[in-house]
PDB file of C-alpha atoms and ligand atoms in Angstrom:
ATOM      1  CA  MET A   1       1.785 276.545  65.464  1.00 91.00           C
ATOM      2  CA  SER A   2       2.011 273.326  63.445  1.00 95.00           C
ATOM      3  CA  VAL A   3       4.704 270.664  63.507  1.00 98.00           C
ATOM      4  CA  LEU A   4       5.589 268.196  60.765  1.00 98.00           C
ATOM      5  CA  GLU A   5       7.580 265.394  62.327  1.00 98.00           C
ATOM      6  CA  ILE A   6       9.464 262.829  60.277  1.00 98.00           C
ATOM      7  CA  THR A   7      10.957 260.026  62.349  1.00 98.00           C
ATOM      8  CA  ASP A   8      13.392 257.363  61.147  1.00 98.00           C
ATOM      9  CA  LEU A   9      11.746 257.246  57.714  1.00 98.00           C
ATOM     10  CA  HIS A  10      12.641 254.281  55.499  1.00 98.00           C
ATOM     11  CA  VAL A  11      11.361 254.220  51.918  1.00 98.00           C
ATOM     12  CA  THR A  12      11.789 251.762  49.058  1.00 98.00           C
ATOM     13  CA  VAL A  13      10.881 251.916  45.396  1.00 97.00           C
ATOM     14  CA  GLU A  14      10.272 249.076  42.926  1.00 95.00           C
ATOM     15  CA  THR A  15      12.818 249.090  40.130  1.00 93.00           C
ATOM     16  CA  GLU A  16      13.786 246.542  37.496  1.00 93.00           C
ATOM     17  CA  ALA A  17      16.416 245.330  39.932  1.00 91.00           C
ATOM     18  CA  GLY A  18      13.715 244.668  42.539  1.00 95.00           C
ATOM     19  CA  THR A  19      12.843 246.496  45.742  1.00 96.00           C
ATOM     20  CA  THR A  20      15.419 249.237  46.236  1.00 96.00           C
ATOM     21  CA  PRO A  21      15.879 251.142  49.500  1.00 97.00           C
ATOM     22  CA  ILE A  22      16.129 254.889  48.848  1.00 98.00           C
ATOM     23  CA  LEU A  23      15.630 256.536  52.256  1.00 98.00           C
ATOM     24  CA  ASN A  24      17.438 254.847  55.107  1.00 98.00           C
ATOM     25  CA  GLY A  25      16.301 256.539  58.278  1.00 98.00           C
ATOM     26  CA  ILE A  26      15.510 260.247  57.842  1.00 98.00           C
ATOM     27  CA  SER A  27      14.425 262.254  60.893  1.00 98.00           C
ATOM     28  CA  LEU A  28      13.366 265.912  60.678  1.00 98.00           C
ATOM     29  CA  THR A  29      11.118 268.261  62.640  1.00 98.00           C
ATOM     30  CA  ILE A  30       9.687 271.289  60.829  1.00 98.00           C
ATOM     31  CA  ARG A  31       7.660 273.870  62.717  1.00 97.00           C
ATOM     32  CA  THR A  32       5.588 276.558  61.044  1.00 96.00           C
ATOM     33  CA  GLY A  33       7.668 279.679  60.609  1.00 96.00           C
ATOM     34  CA  GLU A  34      10.857 277.657  60.133  1.00 97.00           C
ATOM     35  CA  THR A  35      12.739 277.138  56.885  1.00 98.00           C
ATOM     36  CA  HIS A  36      14.740 273.948  56.486  1.00 98.00           C
ATOM     37  CA  ALA A  37      17.013 273.427  53.502  1.00 98.00           C
ATOM     38  CA  ILE A  38      17.563 269.854  52.361  1.00 98.00           C
ATOM     39  CA  MET A  39      20.705 269.699  50.300  1.00 96.00           C
ATOM     40  CA  GLY A  40      22.551 266.845  48.694  1.00 95.00           C
ATOM     41  CA  PRO A  41      24.058 265.416  45.544  1.00 93.00           C
ATOM     42  CA  ASN A  42      21.923 264.093  42.701  1.00 92.00           C
ATOM     43  CA  GLY A  43      20.263 260.788  43.434  1.00 94.00           C
ATOM     44  CA  SER A  44      20.569 261.097  47.219  1.00 96.00           C
ATOM     45  CA  GLY A  45      16.809 260.768  47.786  1.00 97.00           C
ATOM     46  CA  LYS A  46      15.652 264.379  48.088  1.00 97.00           C
ATOM     47  CA  SER A  47      12.734 264.072  45.661  1.00 97.00           C
ATOM     48  CA  THR A  48      11.842 260.713  47.170  1.00 98.00           C
ATOM     49  CA  LEU A  49      11.431 262.459  50.519  1.00 98.00           C
ATOM     50  CA  ALA A  50       9.209 265.111  48.907  1.00 97.00           C
ATOM     51  CA  TYR A  51       7.033 262.552  47.129  1.00 96.00           C
ATOM     52  CA  THR A  52       6.735 260.410  50.241  1.00 98.00           C
ATOM     53  CA  ILE A  53       5.495 263.380  52.277  1.00 97.00           C
ATOM     54  CA  ALA A  54       2.956 264.132  49.518  1.00 95.00           C
ATOM     55  CA  GLY A  55       1.834 260.497  49.271  1.00 96.00           C
ATOM     56  CA  HIS A  56       3.023 259.404  45.822  1.00 96.00           C
ATOM     57  CA  PRO A  57       1.987 255.742  45.373  1.00 95.00           C
ATOM     58  CA  LYS A  58       5.338 254.680  43.852  1.00 96.00           C
ATOM     59  CA  TYR A  59       7.120 255.073  47.162  1.00 97.00           C
ATOM     60  CA  THR A  60       6.658 252.470  49.887  1.00 98.00           C
ATOM     61  CA  VAL A  61       7.285 253.420  53.489  1.00 98.00           C
ATOM     62  CA  THR A  62       8.885 250.409  55.158  1.00 98.00           C
ATOM     63  CA  GLY A  63       9.661 252.031  58.508  1.00 98.00           C
ATOM     64  CA  GLY A  64       9.328 255.178  60.576  1.00 98.00           C
ATOM     65  CA  SER A  65       6.564 257.752  60.701  1.00 98.00           C
ATOM     66  CA  ILE A  66       5.386 261.147  59.455  1.00 98.00           C
ATOM     67  CA  THR A  67       2.973 263.146  61.613  1.00 98.00           C
ATOM     68  CA  LEU A  68       1.443 266.607  61.291  1.00 98.00           C
ATOM     69  CA  ASP A  69       0.396 267.963  64.679  1.00 97.00           C
ATOM     70  CA  GLY A  70       0.369 264.383  65.940  1.00 97.00           C
ATOM     71  CA  GLU A  71      -1.883 263.083  63.134  1.00 98.00           C
ATOM     72  CA  ASP A  72      -0.563 260.146  61.127  1.00 98.00           C
ATOM     73  CA  VAL A  73       0.190 261.571  57.677  1.00 98.00           C
ATOM     74  CA  LEU A  74       1.044 258.160  56.231  1.00 98.00           C
ATOM     75  CA  ALA A  75      -2.506 256.985  56.931  1.00 98.00           C
ATOM     76  CA  MET A  76      -3.928 259.908  54.925  1.00 97.00           C
ATOM     77  CA  SER A  77      -4.792 259.914  51.211  1.00 96.00           C
ATOM     78  CA  VAL A  78      -3.108 262.504  48.987  1.00 94.00           C
ATOM     79  CA  ASP A  79      -6.197 264.748  49.250  1.00 93.00           C
ATOM     80  CA  GLU A  80      -6.326 264.428  53.006  1.00 96.00           C
ATOM     81  CA  ARG A  81      -2.680 265.444  53.229  1.00 96.00           C
ATOM     82  CA  ALA A  82      -3.417 268.577  51.195  1.00 95.00           C
ATOM     83  CA  ARG A  83      -6.445 269.360  53.356  1.00 95.00           C
ATOM     84  CA  ALA A  84      -4.329 268.877  56.473  1.00 96.00           C
ATOM     85  CA  GLY A  85      -2.085 271.683  55.181  1.00 96.00           C
ATOM     86  CA  LEU A  86       0.744 269.981  53.282  1.00 97.00           C
ATOM     87  CA  PHE A  87       1.854 271.309  49.910  1.00 96.00           C
ATOM     88  CA  LEU A  88       4.344 270.003  47.364  1.00 95.00           C
ATOM     89  CA  ALA A  89       5.913 272.048  44.579  1.00 94.00           C
ATOM     90  CA  MET A  90       7.300 269.350  42.313  1.00 91.00           C
ATOM     91  CA  GLN A  91      10.719 269.328  40.703  1.00 89.00           C
ATOM     92  CA  TYR A  92       9.025 268.474  37.394  1.00 90.00           C
ATOM     93  CA  PRO A  93       5.483 269.923  37.451  1.00 92.00           C
ATOM     94  CA  VAL A  94       3.033 267.945  35.307  1.00 91.00           C
ATOM     95  CA  GLU A  95       0.803 269.193  32.496  1.00 94.00           C
ATOM     96  CA  ILE A  96      -2.942 268.998  33.004  1.00 94.00           C
ATOM     97  CA  PRO A  97      -4.464 269.176  29.520  1.00 93.00           C
ATOM     98  CA  GLY A  98      -7.939 270.703  29.348  1.00 94.00           C
ATOM     99  CA  VAL A  99      -7.721 272.357  32.788  1.00 96.00           C
ATOM    100  CA  THR A 100      -7.044 276.088  32.900  1.00 95.00           C
ATOM    101  CA  VAL A 101      -4.899 277.654  35.610  1.00 95.00           C
ATOM    102  CA  THR A 102      -7.857 279.590  36.948  1.00 94.00           C
ATOM    103  CA  ASN A 103     -10.127 276.517  37.150  1.00 93.00           C
ATOM    104  CA  PHE A 104      -7.367 274.416  38.639  1.00 95.00           C
ATOM    105  CA  LEU A 105      -6.658 276.926  41.417  1.00 96.00           C
ATOM    106  CA  ARG A 106     -10.335 277.427  42.199  1.00 95.00           C
ATOM    107  CA  THR A 107     -11.035 273.696  42.298  1.00 94.00           C
ATOM    108  CA  ALA A 108      -8.031 273.136  44.557  1.00 94.00           C
ATOM    109  CA  LYS A 109      -9.062 275.977  46.882  1.00 95.00           C
ATOM    110  CA  THR A 110     -12.630 274.685  47.068  1.00 95.00           C
ATOM    111  CA  ALA A 111     -11.433 271.151  47.833  1.00 93.00           C
ATOM    112  CA  LEU A 112      -9.090 272.419  50.545  1.00 93.00           C
ATOM    113  CA  ASP A 113     -11.598 274.697  52.266  1.00 92.00           C
ATOM    114  CA  GLY A 114     -14.671 272.503  51.774  1.00 93.00           C
ATOM    115  CA  GLU A 115     -16.472 275.452  50.155  1.00 94.00           C
ATOM    116  CA  ALA A 116     -15.988 277.648  47.120  1.00 94.00           C
ATOM    117  CA  PRO A 117     -14.171 280.933  47.811  1.00 93.00           C
ATOM    118  CA  SER A 118     -16.203 284.108  47.329  1.00 92.00           C
ATOM    119  CA  ILE A 119     -15.688 285.085  43.702  1.00 90.00           C
ATOM    120  CA  ARG A 120     -14.786 288.686  44.287  1.00 93.00           C
ATOM    121  CA  GLN A 121     -12.112 288.166  46.930  1.00 92.00           C
ATOM    122  CA  TRP A 122     -10.752 285.139  45.103  1.00 93.00           C
ATOM    123  CA  THR A 123     -10.416 286.924  41.767  1.00 92.00           C
ATOM    124  CA  LYS A 124      -8.645 289.771  43.518  1.00 94.00           C
ATOM    125  CA  ASP A 125      -6.287 287.417  45.398  1.00 94.00           C
ATOM    126  CA  VAL A 126      -5.312 285.461  42.279  1.00 95.00           C
ATOM    127  CA  LYS A 127      -4.823 288.635  40.245  1.00 95.00           C
ATOM    128  CA  GLU A 128      -2.628 290.147  42.925  1.00 95.00           C
ATOM    129  CA  ALA A 129      -0.564 286.969  43.365  1.00 96.00           C
ATOM    130  CA  MET A 130      -0.032 286.723  39.604  1.00 96.00           C
ATOM    131  CA  ALA A 131       1.030 290.353  39.400  1.00 96.00           C
ATOM    132  CA  ASN A 132       3.472 289.827  42.269  1.00 95.00           C
ATOM    133  CA  LEU A 133       4.969 286.876  40.420  1.00 96.00           C
ATOM    134  CA  ARG A 134       5.132 288.962  37.197  1.00 95.00           C
ATOM    135  CA  MET A 135       2.832 286.502  35.450  1.00 95.00           C
ATOM    136  CA  ASP A 136       0.926 287.742  32.416  1.00 93.00           C
ATOM    137  CA  PRO A 137      -2.819 287.705  33.265  1.00 92.00           C
ATOM    138  CA  LYS A 138      -3.331 285.656  30.079  1.00 93.00           C
ATOM    139  CA  PHE A 139      -1.800 282.717  31.949  1.00 92.00           C
ATOM    140  CA  ALA A 140      -4.997 282.296  33.928  1.00 93.00           C
ATOM    141  CA  GLN A 141      -6.737 280.964  30.806  1.00 94.00           C
ATOM    142  CA  ARG A 142      -4.001 278.607  29.705  1.00 95.00           C
ATOM    143  CA  ASN A 143      -3.990 274.904  30.488  1.00 96.00           C
ATOM    144  CA  VAL A 144      -1.898 274.025  33.532  1.00 96.00           C
ATOM    145  CA  ASN A 145       1.776 273.717  32.564  1.00 95.00           C
ATOM    146  CA  GLU A 146       0.958 273.028  28.894  1.00 95.00           C
ATOM    147  CA  GLY A 147       3.717 274.657  26.879  1.00 94.00           C
ATOM    148  CA  PHE A 148       4.944 276.562  29.953  1.00 93.00           C
ATOM    149  CA  SER A 149       8.657 277.282  30.052  1.00 91.00           C
ATOM    150  CA  GLY A 150      10.618 275.908  33.009  1.00 90.00           C
ATOM    151  CA  GLY A 151      10.463 279.269  34.752  1.00 91.00           C
ATOM    152  CA  GLU A 152       6.727 279.650  34.113  1.00 93.00           C
ATOM    153  CA  LYS A 153       6.065 276.222  35.641  1.00 94.00           C
ATOM    154  CA  LYS A 154       7.941 277.217  38.788  1.00 94.00           C
ATOM    155  CA  ARG A 155       6.063 280.508  39.055  1.00 95.00           C
ATOM    156  CA  HIS A 156       2.809 278.611  38.732  1.00 95.00           C
ATOM    157  CA  GLU A 157       3.880 276.354  41.628  1.00 95.00           C
ATOM    158  CA  ILE A 158       4.526 279.424  43.786  1.00 96.00           C
ATOM    159  CA  LEU A 159       1.227 280.967  42.664  1.00 96.00           C
ATOM    160  CA  GLN A 160      -0.478 277.862  44.097  1.00 96.00           C
ATOM    161  CA  LEU A 161       1.512 278.254  47.292  1.00 95.00           C
ATOM    162  CA  GLU A 162       0.451 281.886  47.666  1.00 95.00           C
ATOM    163  CA  VAL A 163      -3.262 281.352  47.085  1.00 95.00           C
ATOM    164  CA  LEU A 164      -3.743 277.918  48.706  1.00 95.00           C
ATOM    165  CA  LYS A 165      -1.966 278.911  51.935  1.00 94.00           C
ATOM    166  CA  PRO A 166      -0.698 275.567  53.267  1.00 96.00           C
ATOM    167  CA  LYS A 167       0.876 275.098  56.709  1.00 96.00           C
ATOM    168  CA  VAL A 168       3.998 273.351  55.466  1.00 97.00           C
ATOM    169  CA  ALA A 169       5.349 273.554  51.919  1.00 97.00           C
ATOM    170  CA  VAL A 170       7.851 271.182  50.370  1.00 97.00           C
ATOM    171  CA  LEU A 171       9.621 272.927  47.489  1.00 97.00           C
ATOM    172  CA  ASP A 172      11.565 270.469  45.362  1.00 96.00           C
ATOM    173  CA  GLU A 173      14.302 272.225  43.373  1.00 95.00           C
ATOM    174  CA  THR A 174      12.099 275.241  42.763  1.00 93.00           C
ATOM    175  CA  ASP A 175      15.325 277.015  41.776  1.00 93.00           C
ATOM    176  CA  SER A 176      16.319 274.635  38.994  1.00 89.00           C
ATOM    177  CA  GLY A 177      16.319 276.168  35.541  1.00 86.00           C
ATOM    178  CA  LEU A 178      15.585 279.705  36.737  1.00 93.00           C
ATOM    179  CA  ASP A 179      17.573 282.721  35.631  1.00 92.00           C
ATOM    180  CA  VAL A 180      18.565 285.249  38.298  1.00 93.00           C
ATOM    181  CA  ASP A 181      15.479 287.465  37.824  1.00 93.00           C
ATOM    182  CA  ALA A 182      13.040 284.548  37.927  1.00 94.00           C
ATOM    183  CA  LEU A 183      14.847 283.122  40.956  1.00 96.00           C
ATOM    184  CA  ARG A 184      14.417 286.405  42.788  1.00 96.00           C
ATOM    185  CA  ILE A 185      10.725 286.677  41.867  1.00 96.00           C
ATOM    186  CA  VAL A 186      10.002 283.098  42.910  1.00 96.00           C
ATOM    187  CA  SER A 187      11.950 283.532  46.158  1.00 97.00           C
ATOM    188  CA  GLU A 188      10.046 286.721  46.956  1.00 96.00           C
ATOM    189  CA  GLY A 189       6.835 284.716  46.530  1.00 96.00           C
ATOM    190  CA  VAL A 190       8.006 282.157  49.064  1.00 96.00           C
ATOM    191  CA  ASN A 191       9.089 284.898  51.459  1.00 96.00           C
ATOM    192  CA  ARG A 192       5.696 286.627  51.119  1.00 95.00           C
ATOM    193  CA  ALA A 193       3.936 283.362  51.932  1.00 94.00           C
ATOM    194  CA  LYS A 194       6.200 282.973  54.971  1.00 95.00           C
ATOM    195  CA  GLU A 195       5.381 286.483  56.163  1.00 93.00           C
ATOM    196  CA  HIS A 196       1.646 286.255  55.616  1.00 91.00           C
ATOM    197  CA  THR A 197       0.924 282.756  56.832  1.00 91.00           C
ATOM    198  CA  ASP A 198       3.795 281.658  59.080  1.00 90.00           C
ATOM    199  CA  LEU A 199       4.496 278.888  56.621  1.00 96.00           C
ATOM    200  CA  GLY A 200       6.933 276.089  57.397  1.00 97.00           C
ATOM    201  CA  VAL A 201       9.226 275.423  54.429  1.00 98.00           C
ATOM    202  CA  LEU A 202      11.197 272.367  53.423  1.00 98.00           C
ATOM    203  CA  LEU A 203      13.382 273.767  50.677  1.00 97.00           C
ATOM    204  CA  ILE A 204      15.038 271.042  48.639  1.00 97.00           C
ATOM    205  CA  THR A 205      17.958 272.179  46.558  1.00 95.00           C
ATOM    206  CA  HIS A 206      21.184 270.953  45.049  1.00 90.00           C
ATOM    207  CA  TYR A 207      22.630 274.466  44.829  1.00 89.00           C
ATOM    208  CA  THR A 208      23.181 277.134  47.466  1.00 91.00           C
ATOM    209  CA  ARG A 209      22.097 279.971  45.138  1.00 92.00           C
ATOM    210  CA  ILE A 210      18.436 280.102  46.238  1.00 95.00           C
ATOM    211  CA  LEU A 211      19.522 280.241  49.894  1.00 94.00           C
ATOM    212  CA  ARG A 212      20.758 283.778  49.331  1.00 93.00           C
ATOM    213  CA  TYR A 213      17.149 284.786  48.738  1.00 95.00           C
ATOM    214  CA  ILE A 214      15.368 282.399  51.086  1.00 96.00           C
ATOM    215  CA  ARG A 215      17.469 282.221  54.221  1.00 94.00           C
ATOM    216  CA  PRO A 216      17.217 278.803  55.911  1.00 97.00           C
ATOM    217  CA  ASP A 217      17.119 278.413  59.681  1.00 97.00           C
ATOM    218  CA  TYR A 218      18.507 274.886  59.369  1.00 98.00           C
ATOM    219  CA  VAL A 219      20.453 273.021  56.722  1.00 98.00           C
ATOM    220  CA  HIS A 220      20.420 269.226  56.413  1.00 98.00           C
ATOM    221  CA  VAL A 221      22.679 267.339  54.032  1.00 97.00           C
ATOM    222  CA  VAL A 222      21.264 264.105  52.621  1.00 97.00           C
ATOM    223  CA  VAL A 223      23.572 261.528  51.070  1.00 96.00           C
ATOM    224  CA  ALA A 224      22.457 258.033  50.084  1.00 95.00           C
ATOM    225  CA  GLY A 225      19.118 258.414  51.845  1.00 97.00           C
ATOM    226  CA  LYS A 226      20.512 259.539  55.193  1.00 97.00           C
ATOM    227  CA  ILE A 227      21.134 262.884  56.842  1.00 98.00           C
ATOM    228  CA  VAL A 228      24.913 263.059  57.143  1.00 96.00           C
ATOM    229  CA  GLU A 229      25.311 266.576  58.493  1.00 96.00           C
ATOM    230  CA  GLU A 230      23.130 269.313  59.974  1.00 97.00           C
ATOM    231  CA  GLY A 231      23.735 272.930  60.855  1.00 97.00           C
ATOM    232  CA  GLY A 232      22.655 276.510  60.345  1.00 96.00           C
ATOM    233  CA  PRO A 233      23.021 278.726  57.272  1.00 94.00           C
ATOM    234  CA  GLU A 234      26.806 278.589  57.615  1.00 94.00           C
ATOM    235  CA  LEU A 235      26.696 274.945  56.488  1.00 95.00           C
ATOM    236  CA  ALA A 236      25.229 276.081  53.159  1.00 94.00           C
ATOM    237  CA  ASP A 237      28.053 278.595  52.794  1.00 91.00           C
ATOM    238  CA  ARG A 238      30.551 275.829  53.384  1.00 92.00           C
ATOM    239  CA  LEU A 239      28.860 273.602  50.767  1.00 92.00           C
ATOM    240  CA  GLU A 240      28.998 276.475  48.320  1.00 88.00           C
ATOM    241  CA  GLU A 241      32.770 276.498  48.654  1.00 90.00           C
ATOM    242  CA  GLU A 242      33.466 272.798  49.012  1.00 90.00           C
ATOM    243  CA  GLY A 243      30.634 271.051  47.160  1.00 89.00           C
ATOM    244  CA  TYR A 244      29.626 267.563  48.243  1.00 90.00           C
ATOM    245  CA  ASP A 245      32.983 265.923  47.649  1.00 88.00           C
ATOM    246  CA  ARG A 246      33.818 265.309  51.253  1.00 88.00           C
ATOM    247  CA  PHE A 247      30.570 263.387  51.698  1.00 86.00           C
ATOM    248  CA  LEU A 248      31.150 261.294  48.603  1.00 83.00           C
ATOM    249  CA  ASP A 249      34.753 260.327  49.339  1.00 65.00           C
ATOM    250  CA  PRO A 250      34.566 256.590  50.077  1.00 66.00           C
ATOM    251  CA  SER A 251      37.157 256.925  52.837  1.00 62.00           C
ATOM    252  CA  ALA A 252      35.096 259.624  54.583  1.00 54.00           C
ATOM    253  CA  PRO A 253      33.451 258.432  57.791  1.00 55.00           C
ATOM    254  CA  ILE A 254      29.847 258.176  56.602  1.00 52.00           C
ATOM    255  CA  GLU A 255      27.921 255.498  58.434  1.00 50.00           C
ATOM    256  CA  ALA A 256      26.570 252.741  56.228  1.00 46.00           C
TER     257      ALA A 256
HETATM  258  N1  ADP B 301      10.144 256.104  40.754  1.00 51.54           N
HETATM  259  C1  ADP B 301      11.392 255.628  40.780  1.00 51.54           C
HETATM  260  N2  ADP B 301      11.728 254.497  40.109  1.00 51.54           N
HETATM  261  C2  ADP B 301      12.995 254.033  40.155  1.00 51.54           C
HETATM  262  N3  ADP B 301      13.993 254.597  40.833  1.00 51.54           N
HETATM  263  C3  ADP B 301      13.723 255.706  41.521  1.00 51.54           C
HETATM  264  C4  ADP B 301      12.413 256.295  41.522  1.00 51.54           C
HETATM  265  N4  ADP B 301      12.435 257.389  42.290  1.00 51.54           N
HETATM  266  C5  ADP B 301      13.696 257.509  42.737  1.00 51.54           C
HETATM  267  N5  ADP B 301      14.459 256.498  42.278  1.00 51.54           N
HETATM  268  C6  ADP B 301      15.909 256.316  42.542  1.00 51.54           C
HETATM  269  O1  ADP B 301      16.130 256.729  43.869  1.00 51.54           O
HETATM  270  C7  ADP B 301      17.345 257.464  43.972  1.00 51.54           C
HETATM  271  C8  ADP B 301      17.033 258.823  44.557  1.00 51.54           C
HETATM  272  O2  ADP B 301      16.290 259.575  43.619  1.00 51.54           O
HETATM  273  P1  ADP B 301      15.711 261.021  43.948  1.00 51.54           P
HETATM  274  O3  ADP B 301      14.918 260.942  45.193  1.00 51.54           O
HETATM  275  O4  ADP B 301      15.046 261.526  42.733  1.00 51.54           O
HETATM  276  O5  ADP B 301      17.066 261.823  44.222  1.00 51.54           O
HETATM  277  P2  ADP B 301      17.373 263.385  44.225  1.00 51.54           P
HETATM  278  O6  ADP B 301      16.076 264.102  44.186  1.00 51.54           O
HETATM  279  O7  ADP B 301      18.147 263.601  45.487  1.00 51.54           O
HETATM  280  O8  ADP B 301      18.221 263.655  43.022  1.00 51.54           O
HETATM  281  C9  ADP B 301      17.927 257.516  42.579  1.00 51.54           C
HETATM  282  O9  ADP B 301      18.895 256.488  42.476  1.00 51.54           O
HETATM  283  C10 ADP B 301      16.740 257.243  41.685  1.00 51.54           C
HETATM  284  O10 ADP B 301      17.130 256.616  40.491  1.00 51.54           O
HETATM  285 MG1   MG B 302      15.258 265.515  42.909  1.00 51.54          MG
END
């Protein structure tokens, strides 16, 4: 079993207005096999948390710690984090001109494992994962995310998840822009990865819709860079009915 432990995390970003605090003391413990939903209104810091775990250079950690099985994640480079078993599916996946999906996946797998996968097994695994995600085999020869629709980008993120087999995956708004069928297909991919590899999942979402397909064990609500409420799946049901209004009401008792 692996444990990703985030303790009292403070993060700032440089903006035109100067150094701006975005995360103001986030603590979370994710064990493999567990699914944690991070929910919250727009601009509350959800993507910042995802990028900070992945090691994006724009985000400066000013306090707190992130460890994976006791190892200091913040001291690791982006590559080292991936090799340690962390995975990020981005809210806005980037295009990689000149790199085909098949070469990208193989290069990533080789970098993660320290050796190239055996061609036969690898080809079979990728083919099977693409079929499961209802991806046209022609996608393998296209450049990563170039001209992909929103839904195709998200499927490609989950394809990576299925073939790279991380320990803990951070999925940032993987549901955004998906129609119901695509949402189901993508969710099934996440659930397969959970079944096969005992994956830990940090599922970031604004909406409760995806939580009908990927059932969270824990729900954390982030507002203004802090966790303001935590609970089980029933908290997501409550948010579905009430929205985030009660957290945003200035007279509500949210600690500064
Ligand atoms: N790279 C950045 N440059 C400037 N501001 C940023 C950057 N990243 C995040 N922010 C600001 O931090 C806040 C939280 O953003 P984000 O983490 O994307 O929120 P969420 O994902 O919850 O919608 C927002 O006010 C956003 O404008
Ligand atoms: Mg976001």
